[in-house]
Amino acid sequence: MNDRSIRQFAVSIALIAFAIVKSIDDRIPDFLLWIAPGGDISRPSWPFVSSLLAAAFAGLKIGLLIVLLEQFLYRFFARRIIGRWVYESTTGNFGIAVIAPRGFWAGGTTLTYSVNLYRNGDDAFSAMKQTGDTAPFGTADGIVTSFKDDKLTLIYQVHIGSEKYSARKGILSISPSPDSGIMTGIWESTKINDDAKVPDRDVRVGDLKMYRYRRFHQIWNDLRSQSKLIKAAK
């Protein structure tokens, strides 16, 4: 399943529902016609303008049904990647990523990707538990996303004010693993320069692992416990 097939599936279901309702609308109670896709709430005695408004309302119901179906289909077919994740990158920084189907008023639903960036696992751990006042040092957003065969590929941009962590743009590919609590990702990024004459510098590539909250909670607590035991042994 991919973005296009989800859209086609939603439109097909909506059109089938529309055809069914139109074929039996004379047997459907009036109060149900107000919510049924294609339900004709106009009457022959109504003025012309009122009939036009009724037709527009029927079309609006079809559009709303398509969007709701897209939301449902994404949540079903992309359920392995939708949600809130903590990730650790090979660069050493951590992030809390949210992947969700959105676009209710934007002409169709797509998967969105947004991240708060943290300098270490403890900061990400506190933010995930919503304890303390740890603030992210930057954010990232998926500008263009593509869902296909359980994989999310996206073009992203990182927004950071610190010179040490320059703003970047890049491509990220995320895939579920056999473990439902872990996903893996591969990324490539370049620095964004203010001067168009200066070529992008410091092209970087790396990997990341993404964890559901419970799995990250378990892994990070184990790592901290091991670290304490090592320090105590020294």
PDB file of N, CA and C in Angstrom, residues 32-42 50-64:
ATOM      1  N   LEU A  32     -31.171  10.831   8.601  1.00  0.00           N
ATOM      2  CA  LEU A  32     -29.968  10.121   8.154  1.00  0.00           C
ATOM      3  C   LEU A  32     -29.445  10.686   6.836  1.00  0.00           C
ATOM      4  N   LEU A  33     -30.338  11.264   6.028  1.00  0.00           N
ATOM      5  CA  LEU A  33     -29.899  11.858   4.769  1.00  0.00           C
ATOM      6  C   LEU A  33     -28.966  13.045   4.996  1.00  0.00           C
ATOM      7  N   TRP A  34     -29.093  13.682   6.167  1.00  0.00           N
ATOM      8  CA  TRP A  34     -28.221  14.818   6.475  1.00  0.00           C
ATOM      9  C   TRP A  34     -26.769  14.399   6.617  1.00  0.00           C
ATOM     10  N   ILE A  35     -26.531  13.152   7.004  1.00  0.00           N
ATOM     11  CA  ILE A  35     -25.148  12.710   7.202  1.00  0.00           C
ATOM     12  C   ILE A  35     -24.702  11.684   6.157  1.00  0.00           C
ATOM     13  N   ALA A  36     -25.644  11.064   5.464  1.00  0.00           N
ATOM     14  CA  ALA A  36     -25.284  10.036   4.484  1.00  0.00           C
ATOM     15  C   ALA A  36     -24.662  10.677   3.246  1.00  0.00           C
ATOM     16  N   PRO A  37     -23.554  10.114   2.724  1.00  0.00           N
ATOM     17  CA  PRO A  37     -22.937  10.663   1.514  1.00  0.00           C
ATOM     18  C   PRO A  37     -23.878  10.539   0.316  1.00  0.00           C
ATOM     19  N   GLY A  38     -24.148  11.669  -0.337  1.00  0.00           N
ATOM     20  CA  GLY A  38     -25.052  11.638  -1.479  1.00  0.00           C
ATOM     21  C   GLY A  38     -26.508  11.755  -1.111  1.00  0.00           C
ATOM     22  N   GLY A  39     -26.792  11.853   0.185  1.00  0.00           N
ATOM     23  CA  GLY A  39     -28.178  11.974   0.611  1.00  0.00           C
ATOM     24  C   GLY A  39     -28.796  13.258   0.093  1.00  0.00           C
ATOM     25  N   ASP A  40     -29.910  13.170  -0.605  1.00  0.00           N
ATOM     26  CA  ASP A  40     -30.557  14.326  -1.216  1.00  0.00           C
ATOM     27  C   ASP A  40     -31.549  14.931  -0.232  1.00  0.00           C
ATOM     28  N   ILE A  41     -31.176  16.075   0.352  1.00  0.00           N
ATOM     29  CA  ILE A  41     -32.048  16.719   1.337  1.00  0.00           C
ATOM     30  C   ILE A  41     -32.916  17.798   0.695  1.00  0.00           C
ATOM     31  N   SER A  42     -32.781  18.008  -0.629  1.00  0.00           N
ATOM     32  CA  SER A  42     -33.586  19.019  -1.308  1.00  0.00           C
ATOM     33  C   SER A  42     -34.985  18.478  -1.587  1.00  0.00           C
ATOM     34  N   SER A  50     -31.772  27.333  -2.743  1.00  0.00           N
ATOM     35  CA  SER A  50     -31.737  26.339  -1.676  1.00  0.00           C
ATOM     36  C   SER A  50     -31.361  24.973  -2.218  1.00  0.00           C
ATOM     37  N   SER A  51     -31.831  24.657  -3.420  1.00  0.00           N
ATOM     38  CA  SER A  51     -31.482  23.383  -4.038  1.00  0.00           C
ATOM     39  C   SER A  51     -29.987  23.326  -4.353  1.00  0.00           C
ATOM     40  N   LEU A  52     -29.418  24.460  -4.809  1.00  0.00           N
ATOM     41  CA  LEU A  52     -27.983  24.509  -5.074  1.00  0.00           C
ATOM     42  C   LEU A  52     -27.188  24.300  -3.794  1.00  0.00           C
ATOM     43  N   LEU A  53     -27.631  24.936  -2.716  1.00  0.00           N
ATOM     44  CA  LEU A  53     -26.947  24.759  -1.431  1.00  0.00           C
ATOM     45  C   LEU A  53     -27.039  23.314  -0.961  1.00  0.00           C
ATOM     46  N   ALA A  54     -28.157  22.679  -1.181  1.00  0.00           N
ATOM     47  CA  ALA A  54     -28.320  21.276  -0.787  1.00  0.00           C
ATOM     48  C   ALA A  54     -27.371  20.391  -1.589  1.00  0.00           C
ATOM     49  N   ALA A  55     -27.219  20.689  -2.899  1.00  0.00           N
ATOM     50  CA  ALA A  55     -26.301  19.906  -3.735  1.00  0.00           C
ATOM     51  C   ALA A  55     -24.851  20.112  -3.284  1.00  0.00           C
ATOM     52  N   ALA A  56     -24.514  21.364  -2.946  1.00  0.00           N
ATOM     53  CA  ALA A  56     -23.158  21.652  -2.465  1.00  0.00           C
ATOM     54  C   ALA A  56     -22.884  20.917  -1.157  1.00  0.00           C
ATOM     55  N   PHE A  57     -23.897  20.867  -0.304  1.00  0.00           N
ATOM     56  CA  PHE A  57     -23.748  20.162   0.962  1.00  0.00           C
ATOM     57  C   PHE A  57     -23.522  18.668   0.736  1.00  0.00           C
ATOM     58  N   ALA A  58     -24.219  18.099  -0.256  1.00  0.00           N
ATOM     59  CA  ALA A  58     -24.029  16.685  -0.586  1.00  0.00           C
ATOM     60  C   ALA A  58     -22.604  16.432  -1.057  1.00  0.00           C
ATOM     61  N   GLY A  59     -22.064  17.350  -1.877  1.00  0.00           N
ATOM     62  CA  GLY A  59     -20.672  17.214  -2.321  1.00  0.00           C
ATOM     63  C   GLY A  59     -19.697  17.351  -1.172  1.00  0.00           C
ATOM     64  N   LEU A  60     -19.976  18.249  -0.249  1.00  0.00           N
ATOM     65  CA  LEU A  60     -19.114  18.426   0.926  1.00  0.00           C
ATOM     66  C   LEU A  60     -19.058  17.156   1.758  1.00  0.00           C
ATOM     67  N   LYS A  61     -20.177  16.462   1.871  1.00  0.00           N
ATOM     68  CA  LYS A  61     -20.209  15.210   2.637  1.00  0.00           C
ATOM     69  C   LYS A  61     -19.329  14.149   1.983  1.00  0.00           C
ATOM     70  N   ILE A  62     -19.323  14.122   0.641  1.00  0.00           N
ATOM     71  CA  ILE A  62     -18.465  13.162  -0.061  1.00  0.00           C
ATOM     72  C   ILE A  62     -16.996  13.465   0.227  1.00  0.00           C
ATOM     73  N   GLY A  63     -16.628  14.748   0.139  1.00  0.00           N
ATOM     74  CA  GLY A  63     -15.245  15.127   0.419  1.00  0.00           C
ATOM     75  C   GLY A  63     -14.832  14.792   1.839  1.00  0.00           C
ATOM     76  N   LEU A  64     -15.722  15.051   2.790  1.00  0.00           N
ATOM     77  CA  LEU A  64     -15.434  14.741   4.186  1.00  0.00           C
ATOM     78  C   LEU A  64     -15.265  13.237   4.387  1.00  0.00           C
TER      79      LEU A  64
END
